[in-house]
PDB file of C-alpha atoms in Angstrom:
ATOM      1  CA  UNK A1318      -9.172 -24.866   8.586  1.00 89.00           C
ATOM      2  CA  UNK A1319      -6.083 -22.930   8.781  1.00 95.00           C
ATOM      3  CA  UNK A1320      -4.351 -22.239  12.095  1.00 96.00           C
ATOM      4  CA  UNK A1321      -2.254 -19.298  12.780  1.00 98.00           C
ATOM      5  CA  UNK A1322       0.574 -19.631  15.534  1.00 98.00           C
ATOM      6  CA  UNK A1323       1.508 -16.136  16.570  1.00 98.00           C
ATOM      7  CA  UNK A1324       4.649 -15.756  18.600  1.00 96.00           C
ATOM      8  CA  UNK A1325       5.633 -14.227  20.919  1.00 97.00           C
ATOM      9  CA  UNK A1326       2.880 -13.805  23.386  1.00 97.00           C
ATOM     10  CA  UNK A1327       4.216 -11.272  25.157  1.00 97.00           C
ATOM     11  CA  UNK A1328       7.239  -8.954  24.234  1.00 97.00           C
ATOM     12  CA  UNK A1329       8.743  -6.182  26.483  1.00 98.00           C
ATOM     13  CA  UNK A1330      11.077  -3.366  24.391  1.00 97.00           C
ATOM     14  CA  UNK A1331      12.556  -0.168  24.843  1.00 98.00           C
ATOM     15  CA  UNK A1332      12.106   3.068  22.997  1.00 98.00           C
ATOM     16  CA  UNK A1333      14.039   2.925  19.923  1.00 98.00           C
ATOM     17  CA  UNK A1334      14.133  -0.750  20.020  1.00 98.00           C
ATOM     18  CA  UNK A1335      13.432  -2.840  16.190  1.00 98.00           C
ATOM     19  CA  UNK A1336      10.894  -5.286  17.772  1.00 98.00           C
ATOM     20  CA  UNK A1337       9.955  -8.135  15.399  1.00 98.00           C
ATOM     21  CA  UNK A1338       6.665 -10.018  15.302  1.00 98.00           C
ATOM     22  CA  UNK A1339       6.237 -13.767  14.092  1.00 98.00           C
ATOM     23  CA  UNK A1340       2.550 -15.654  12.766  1.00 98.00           C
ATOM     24  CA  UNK A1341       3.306 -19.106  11.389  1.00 98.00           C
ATOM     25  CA  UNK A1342       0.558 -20.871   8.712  1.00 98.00           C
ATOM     26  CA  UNK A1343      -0.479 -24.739   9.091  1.00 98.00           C
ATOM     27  CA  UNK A1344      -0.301 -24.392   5.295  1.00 98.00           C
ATOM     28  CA  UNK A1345       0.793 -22.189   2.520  1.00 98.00           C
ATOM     29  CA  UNK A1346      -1.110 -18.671   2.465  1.00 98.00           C
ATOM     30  CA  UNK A1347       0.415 -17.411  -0.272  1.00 98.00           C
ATOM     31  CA  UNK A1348       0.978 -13.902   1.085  1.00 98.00           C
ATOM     32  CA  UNK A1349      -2.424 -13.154   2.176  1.00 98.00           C
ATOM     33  CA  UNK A1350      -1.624 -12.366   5.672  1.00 98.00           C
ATOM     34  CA  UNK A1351      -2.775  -8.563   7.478  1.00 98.00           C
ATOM     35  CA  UNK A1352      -1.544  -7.167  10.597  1.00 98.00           C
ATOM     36  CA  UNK A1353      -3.592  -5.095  13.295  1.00 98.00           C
ATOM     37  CA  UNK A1354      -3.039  -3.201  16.017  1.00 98.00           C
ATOM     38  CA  UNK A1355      -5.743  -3.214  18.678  1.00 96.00           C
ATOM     39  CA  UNK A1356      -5.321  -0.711  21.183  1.00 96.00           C
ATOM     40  CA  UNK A1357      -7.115  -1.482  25.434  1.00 92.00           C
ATOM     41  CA  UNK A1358     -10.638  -0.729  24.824  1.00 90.00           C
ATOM     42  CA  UNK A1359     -10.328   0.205  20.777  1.00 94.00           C
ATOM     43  CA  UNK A1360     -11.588  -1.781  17.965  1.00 95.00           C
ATOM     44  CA  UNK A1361      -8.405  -3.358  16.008  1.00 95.00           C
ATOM     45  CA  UNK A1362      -7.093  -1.069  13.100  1.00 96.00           C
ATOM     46  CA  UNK A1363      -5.442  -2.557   9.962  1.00 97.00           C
ATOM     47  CA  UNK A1364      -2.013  -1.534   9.871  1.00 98.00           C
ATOM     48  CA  UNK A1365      -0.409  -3.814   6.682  1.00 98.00           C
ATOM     49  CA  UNK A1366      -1.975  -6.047   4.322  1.00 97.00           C
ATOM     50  CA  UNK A1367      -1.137  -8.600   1.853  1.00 98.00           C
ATOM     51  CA  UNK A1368       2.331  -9.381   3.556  1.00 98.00           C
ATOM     52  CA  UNK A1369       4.061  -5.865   2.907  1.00 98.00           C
ATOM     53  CA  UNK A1370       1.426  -3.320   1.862  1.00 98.00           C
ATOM     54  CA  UNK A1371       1.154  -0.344   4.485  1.00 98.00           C
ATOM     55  CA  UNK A1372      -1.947   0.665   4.770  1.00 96.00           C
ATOM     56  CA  UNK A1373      -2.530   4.294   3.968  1.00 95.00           C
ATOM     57  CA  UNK A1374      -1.633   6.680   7.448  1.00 96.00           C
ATOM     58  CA  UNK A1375       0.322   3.814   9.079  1.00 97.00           C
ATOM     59  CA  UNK A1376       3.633   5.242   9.693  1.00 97.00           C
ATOM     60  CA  UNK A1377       6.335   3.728   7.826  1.00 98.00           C
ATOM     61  CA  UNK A1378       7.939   2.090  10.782  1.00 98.00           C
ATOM     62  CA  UNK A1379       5.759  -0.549  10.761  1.00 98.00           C
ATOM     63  CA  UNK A1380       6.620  -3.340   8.088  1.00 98.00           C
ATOM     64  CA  UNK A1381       5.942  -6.574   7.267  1.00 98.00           C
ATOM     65  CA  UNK A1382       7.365  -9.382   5.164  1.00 98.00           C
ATOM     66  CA  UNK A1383       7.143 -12.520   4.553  1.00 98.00           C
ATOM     67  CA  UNK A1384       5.884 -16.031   1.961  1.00 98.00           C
ATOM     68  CA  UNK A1385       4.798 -19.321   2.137  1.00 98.00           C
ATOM     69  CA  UNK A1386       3.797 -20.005   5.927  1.00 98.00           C
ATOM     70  CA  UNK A1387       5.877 -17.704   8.038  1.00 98.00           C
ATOM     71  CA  UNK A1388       5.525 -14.035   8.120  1.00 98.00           C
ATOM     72  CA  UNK A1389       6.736 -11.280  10.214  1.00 98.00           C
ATOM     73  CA  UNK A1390       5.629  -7.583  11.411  1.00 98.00           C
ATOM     74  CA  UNK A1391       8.890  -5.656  12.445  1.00 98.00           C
ATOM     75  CA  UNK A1392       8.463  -1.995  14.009  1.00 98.00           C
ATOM     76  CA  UNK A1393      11.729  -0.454  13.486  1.00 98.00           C
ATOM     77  CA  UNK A1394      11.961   1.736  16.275  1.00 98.00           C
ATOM     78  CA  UNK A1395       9.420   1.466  18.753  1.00 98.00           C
ATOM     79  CA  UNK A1396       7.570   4.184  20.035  1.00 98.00           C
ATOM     80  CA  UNK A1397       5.395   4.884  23.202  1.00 97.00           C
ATOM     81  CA  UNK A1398       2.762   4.803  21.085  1.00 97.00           C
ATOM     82  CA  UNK A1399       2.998   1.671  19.718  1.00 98.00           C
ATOM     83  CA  UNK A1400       2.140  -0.166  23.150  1.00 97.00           C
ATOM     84  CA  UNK A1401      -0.750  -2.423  22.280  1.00 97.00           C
ATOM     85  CA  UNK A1402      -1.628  -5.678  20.967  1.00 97.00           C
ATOM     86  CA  UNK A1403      -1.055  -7.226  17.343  1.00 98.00           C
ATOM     87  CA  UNK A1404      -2.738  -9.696  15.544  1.00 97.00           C
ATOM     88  CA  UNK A1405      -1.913 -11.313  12.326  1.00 98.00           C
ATOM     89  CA  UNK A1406      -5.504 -12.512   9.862  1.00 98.00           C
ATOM     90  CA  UNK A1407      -5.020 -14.736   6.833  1.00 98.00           C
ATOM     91  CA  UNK A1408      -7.173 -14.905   4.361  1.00 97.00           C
ATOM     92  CA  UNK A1409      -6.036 -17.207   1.943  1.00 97.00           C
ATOM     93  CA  UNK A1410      -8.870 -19.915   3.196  1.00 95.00           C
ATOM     94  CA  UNK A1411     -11.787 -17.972   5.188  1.00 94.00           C
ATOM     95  CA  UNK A1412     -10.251 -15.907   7.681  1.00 96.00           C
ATOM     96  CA  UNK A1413      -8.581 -16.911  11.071  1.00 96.00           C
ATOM     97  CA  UNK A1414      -6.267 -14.639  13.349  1.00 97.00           C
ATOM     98  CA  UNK A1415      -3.138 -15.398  15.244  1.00 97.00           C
ATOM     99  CA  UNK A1416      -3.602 -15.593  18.565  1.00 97.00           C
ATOM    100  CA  UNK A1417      -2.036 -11.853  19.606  1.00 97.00           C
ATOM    101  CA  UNK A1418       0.950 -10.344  20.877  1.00 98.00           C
ATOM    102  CA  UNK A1419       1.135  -7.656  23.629  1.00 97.00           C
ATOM    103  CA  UNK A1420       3.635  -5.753  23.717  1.00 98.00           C
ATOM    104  CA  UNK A1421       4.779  -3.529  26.304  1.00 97.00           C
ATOM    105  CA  UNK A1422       7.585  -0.680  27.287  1.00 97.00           C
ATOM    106  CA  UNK A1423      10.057  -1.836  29.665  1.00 94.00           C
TER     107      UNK A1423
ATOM    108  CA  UNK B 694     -15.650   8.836   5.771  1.00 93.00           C
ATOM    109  CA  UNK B 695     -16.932   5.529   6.796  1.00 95.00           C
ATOM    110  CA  UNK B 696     -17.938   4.577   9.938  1.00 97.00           C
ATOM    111  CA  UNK B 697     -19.638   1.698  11.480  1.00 97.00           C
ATOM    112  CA  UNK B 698     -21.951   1.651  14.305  1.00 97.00           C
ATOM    113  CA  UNK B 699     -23.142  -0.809  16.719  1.00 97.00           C
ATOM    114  CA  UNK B 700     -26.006  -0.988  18.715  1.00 91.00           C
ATOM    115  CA  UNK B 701     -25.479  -0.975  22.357  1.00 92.00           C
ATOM    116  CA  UNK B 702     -24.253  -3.614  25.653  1.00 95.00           C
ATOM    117  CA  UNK B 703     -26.971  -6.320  25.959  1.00 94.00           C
ATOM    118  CA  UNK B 704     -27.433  -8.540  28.651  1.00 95.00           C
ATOM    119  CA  UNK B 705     -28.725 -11.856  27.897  1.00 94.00           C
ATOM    120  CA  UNK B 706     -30.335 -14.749  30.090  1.00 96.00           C
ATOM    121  CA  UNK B 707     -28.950 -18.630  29.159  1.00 97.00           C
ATOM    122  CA  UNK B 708     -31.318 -19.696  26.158  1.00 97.00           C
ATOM    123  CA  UNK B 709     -32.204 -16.631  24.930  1.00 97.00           C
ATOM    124  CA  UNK B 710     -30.912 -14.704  21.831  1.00 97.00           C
ATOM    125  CA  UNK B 711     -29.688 -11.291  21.108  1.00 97.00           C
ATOM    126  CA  UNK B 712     -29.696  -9.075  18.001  1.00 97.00           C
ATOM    127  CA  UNK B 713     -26.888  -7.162  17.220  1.00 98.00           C
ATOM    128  CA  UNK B 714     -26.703  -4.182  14.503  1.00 98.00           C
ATOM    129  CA  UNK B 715     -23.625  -2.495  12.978  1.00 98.00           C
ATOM    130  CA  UNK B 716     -24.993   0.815  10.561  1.00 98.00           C
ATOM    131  CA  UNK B 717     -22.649   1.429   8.089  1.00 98.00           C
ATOM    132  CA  UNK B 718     -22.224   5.298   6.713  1.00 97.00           C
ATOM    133  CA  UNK B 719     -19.801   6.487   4.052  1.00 96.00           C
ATOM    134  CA  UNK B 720     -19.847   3.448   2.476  1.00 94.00           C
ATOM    135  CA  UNK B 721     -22.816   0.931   0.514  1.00 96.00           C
ATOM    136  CA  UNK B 722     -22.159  -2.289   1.861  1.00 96.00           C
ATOM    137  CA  UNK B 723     -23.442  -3.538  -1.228  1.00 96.00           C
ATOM    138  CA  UNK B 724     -19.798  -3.085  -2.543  1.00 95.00           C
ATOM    139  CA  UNK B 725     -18.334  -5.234   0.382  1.00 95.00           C
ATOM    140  CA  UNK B 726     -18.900  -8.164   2.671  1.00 96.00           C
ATOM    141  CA  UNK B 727     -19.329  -7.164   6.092  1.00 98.00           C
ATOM    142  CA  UNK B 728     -18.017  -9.560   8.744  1.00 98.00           C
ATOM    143  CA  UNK B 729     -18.240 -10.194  12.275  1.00 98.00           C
ATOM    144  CA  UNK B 730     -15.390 -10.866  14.667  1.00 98.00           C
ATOM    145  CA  UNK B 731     -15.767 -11.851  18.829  1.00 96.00           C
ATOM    146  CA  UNK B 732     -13.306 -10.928  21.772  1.00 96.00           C
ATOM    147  CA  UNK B 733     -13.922 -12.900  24.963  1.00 96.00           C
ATOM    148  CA  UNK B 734     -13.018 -11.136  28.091  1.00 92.00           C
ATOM    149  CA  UNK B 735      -9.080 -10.681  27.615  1.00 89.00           C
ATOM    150  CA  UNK B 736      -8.554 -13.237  24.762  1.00 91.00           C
ATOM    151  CA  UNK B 737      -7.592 -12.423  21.367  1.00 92.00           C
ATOM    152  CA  UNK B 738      -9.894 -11.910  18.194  1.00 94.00           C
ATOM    153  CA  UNK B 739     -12.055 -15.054  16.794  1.00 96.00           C
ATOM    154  CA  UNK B 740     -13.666 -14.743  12.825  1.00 97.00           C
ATOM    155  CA  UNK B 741     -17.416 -15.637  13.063  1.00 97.00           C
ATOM    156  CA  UNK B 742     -18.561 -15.180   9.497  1.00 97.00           C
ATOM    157  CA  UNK B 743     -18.934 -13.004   6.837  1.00 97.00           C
ATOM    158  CA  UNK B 744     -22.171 -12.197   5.071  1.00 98.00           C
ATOM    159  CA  UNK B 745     -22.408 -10.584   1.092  1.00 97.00           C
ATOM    160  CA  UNK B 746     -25.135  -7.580   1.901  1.00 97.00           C
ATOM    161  CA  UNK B 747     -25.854  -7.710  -2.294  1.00 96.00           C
ATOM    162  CA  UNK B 748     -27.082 -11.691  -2.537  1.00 96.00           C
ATOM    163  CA  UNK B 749     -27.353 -12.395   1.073  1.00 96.00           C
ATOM    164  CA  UNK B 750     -24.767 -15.487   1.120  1.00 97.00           C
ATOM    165  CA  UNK B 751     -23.152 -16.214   4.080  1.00 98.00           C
ATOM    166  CA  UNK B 752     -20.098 -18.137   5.595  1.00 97.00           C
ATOM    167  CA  UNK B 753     -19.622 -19.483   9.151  1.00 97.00           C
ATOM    168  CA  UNK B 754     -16.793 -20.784  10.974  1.00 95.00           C
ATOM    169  CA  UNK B 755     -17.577 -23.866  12.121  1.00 94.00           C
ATOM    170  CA  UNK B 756     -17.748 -23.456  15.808  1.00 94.00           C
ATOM    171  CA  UNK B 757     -20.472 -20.972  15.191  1.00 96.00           C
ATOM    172  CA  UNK B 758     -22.313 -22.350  12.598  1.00 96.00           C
ATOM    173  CA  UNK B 759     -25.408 -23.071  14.934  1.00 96.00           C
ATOM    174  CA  UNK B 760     -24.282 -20.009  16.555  1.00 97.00           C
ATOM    175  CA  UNK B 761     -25.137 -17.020  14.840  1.00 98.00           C
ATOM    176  CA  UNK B 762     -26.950 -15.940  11.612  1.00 98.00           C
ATOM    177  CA  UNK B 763     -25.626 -13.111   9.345  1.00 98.00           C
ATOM    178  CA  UNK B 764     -28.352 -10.706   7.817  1.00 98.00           C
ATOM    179  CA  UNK B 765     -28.523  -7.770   6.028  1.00 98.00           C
ATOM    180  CA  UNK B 766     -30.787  -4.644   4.973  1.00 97.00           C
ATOM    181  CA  UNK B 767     -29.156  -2.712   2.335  1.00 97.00           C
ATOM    182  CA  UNK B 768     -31.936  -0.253   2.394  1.00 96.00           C
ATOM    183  CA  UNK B 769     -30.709   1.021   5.744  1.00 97.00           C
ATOM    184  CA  UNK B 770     -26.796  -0.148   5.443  1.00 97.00           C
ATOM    185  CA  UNK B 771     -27.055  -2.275   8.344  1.00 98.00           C
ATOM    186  CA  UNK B 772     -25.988  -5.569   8.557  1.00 98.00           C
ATOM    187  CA  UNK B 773     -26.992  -7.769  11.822  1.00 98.00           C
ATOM    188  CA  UNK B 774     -25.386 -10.890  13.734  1.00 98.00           C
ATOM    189  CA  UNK B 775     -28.531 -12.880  15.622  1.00 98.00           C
ATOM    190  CA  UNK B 776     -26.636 -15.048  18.848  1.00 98.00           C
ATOM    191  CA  UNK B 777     -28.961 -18.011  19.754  1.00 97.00           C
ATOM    192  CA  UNK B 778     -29.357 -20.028  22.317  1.00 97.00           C
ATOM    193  CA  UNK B 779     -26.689 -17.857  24.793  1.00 97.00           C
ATOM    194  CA  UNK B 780     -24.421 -19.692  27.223  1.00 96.00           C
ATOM    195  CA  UNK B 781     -21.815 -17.721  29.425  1.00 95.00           C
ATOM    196  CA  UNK B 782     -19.511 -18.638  26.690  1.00 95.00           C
ATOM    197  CA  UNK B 783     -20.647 -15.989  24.490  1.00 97.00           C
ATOM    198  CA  UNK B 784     -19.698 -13.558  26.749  1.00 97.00           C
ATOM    199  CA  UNK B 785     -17.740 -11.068  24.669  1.00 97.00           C
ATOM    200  CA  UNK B 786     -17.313  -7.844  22.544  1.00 97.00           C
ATOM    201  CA  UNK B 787     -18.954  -8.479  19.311  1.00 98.00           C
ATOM    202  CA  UNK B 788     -17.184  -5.997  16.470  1.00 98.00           C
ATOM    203  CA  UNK B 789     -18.170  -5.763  12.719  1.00 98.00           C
ATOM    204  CA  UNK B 790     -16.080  -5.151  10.064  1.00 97.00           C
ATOM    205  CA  UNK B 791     -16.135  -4.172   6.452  1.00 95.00           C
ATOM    206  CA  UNK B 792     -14.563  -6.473   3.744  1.00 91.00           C
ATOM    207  CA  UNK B 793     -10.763  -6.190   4.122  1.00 92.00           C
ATOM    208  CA  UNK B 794     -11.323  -5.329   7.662  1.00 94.00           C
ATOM    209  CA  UNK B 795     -10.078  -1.744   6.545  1.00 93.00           C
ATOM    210  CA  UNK B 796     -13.104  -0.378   8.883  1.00 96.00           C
ATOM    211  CA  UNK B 797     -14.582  -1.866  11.932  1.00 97.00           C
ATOM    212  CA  UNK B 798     -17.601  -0.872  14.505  1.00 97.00           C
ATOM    213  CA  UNK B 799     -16.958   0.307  17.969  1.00 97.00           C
ATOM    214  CA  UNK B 800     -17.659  -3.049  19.477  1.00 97.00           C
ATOM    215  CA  UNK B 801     -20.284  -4.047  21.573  1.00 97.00           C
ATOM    216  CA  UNK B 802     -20.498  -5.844  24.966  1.00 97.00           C
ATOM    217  CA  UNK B 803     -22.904  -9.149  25.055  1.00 98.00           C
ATOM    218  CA  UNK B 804     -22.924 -10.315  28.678  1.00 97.00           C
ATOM    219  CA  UNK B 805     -24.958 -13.378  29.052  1.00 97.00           C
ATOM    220  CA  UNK B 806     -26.085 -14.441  32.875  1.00 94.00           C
ATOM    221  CA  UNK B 807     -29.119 -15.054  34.546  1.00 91.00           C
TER     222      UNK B 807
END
């Protein structure tokens, strides 16, 4: 099975900061890789897939890149908002999630 | 617009089994797979296994292969996770989710104690 390593575990930004999010592959997933955002007490929403696609209403802060086994979601300038918890999901082999990121205002 | 709803919080003795049900509107999940996806208390998200409503074939991850069984009634739109043999491990929130995980269920709370 694949594993995803999702990094960090916890990241504390300002307003206005670019705040960059990391999931690493055991093997090659050749770009099939989704972020979500999962909100306390909401059900995860999809917020890119396929590496870079931005899923339709997801504002255009939120981006993601990436190839191979490494990809990243960066939120250009964080908002209030955006306080939550991210996940990455590949799907290349099955399906298996990184293992989150909260991220919080300072 | 789609939605998907679950059934409500069950509470579940050790050794017993719960039924869980996620009604799909907006959508016939005959056109996607409809997966399910755990949460234990204040971990992150864990794939359980995705079921195809239009032939009935299934896939498990491993660790719940003896676990849970995927079903599915496209006359109604529902599709249905069964949880055997409970342990306090399998204390969670249960979501479903359609195919590319595009729309999910509320999430429901399985609490399993005696």
């Amino acid at each position: 099975d694949i594993q995803m390593t999702q990094s960090p575990s916890f990241l504390s930004a300002s307003v206005g900061d670019r705040v960059t999010i990391n999931c690493k592959a055991s093997q090659n997933i050749n770009k099939y890789l989704d972020w979500y955002q999962q909100k306390h007490g909401e059900a995860p929403k999809l917020l890119i897939y396929n590496t870079n696609n931005l899923q339709t209403g997801i504002p255009s802060r939120f981006s993601g890149s990436g190839s191979g086994t490494d990809y990243t979601l960066t939120i250009s300038s964080l908002q209030p908002e955006d306080v939550a918890t991210y996940f990455c999901l590949q799907h290349s082999s099955r399906w298996t999630f990184g293992g989150g990121t909260k991220l919080e205002l300072k | 617009e789609v939605q998907l709803q679950q059934s409500g919080a069950e509470l579940g003795k050790p050794g017993t089994s719960v039924k869980l049900s996620c009604k799909v509107s907006g959508y016939n999940i005959r056109n996607t797979y409809m997966h399910w996806v755990n949460q234990r208390p204040g971990k992150g998200l864990e794939w359980i296994g995705r079921i195809d409503p239009a032939n009935g074939n299934t896939i498990y991850a491993e660790k719940f292969k003896s676990k849970a069984t995927l079903t599915a009634d496209t006359s109604s739109n529902t599709a249905y996770m069964q949880l055997s043999q409970l342990k306090s491990d399998d204390t969670a929130i249960y979501f479903c989710a359609t195919g590319y995980f595009d729309y999910w269920g509320q999430g429901v709370m399985v609490t399993v104690s005696s």
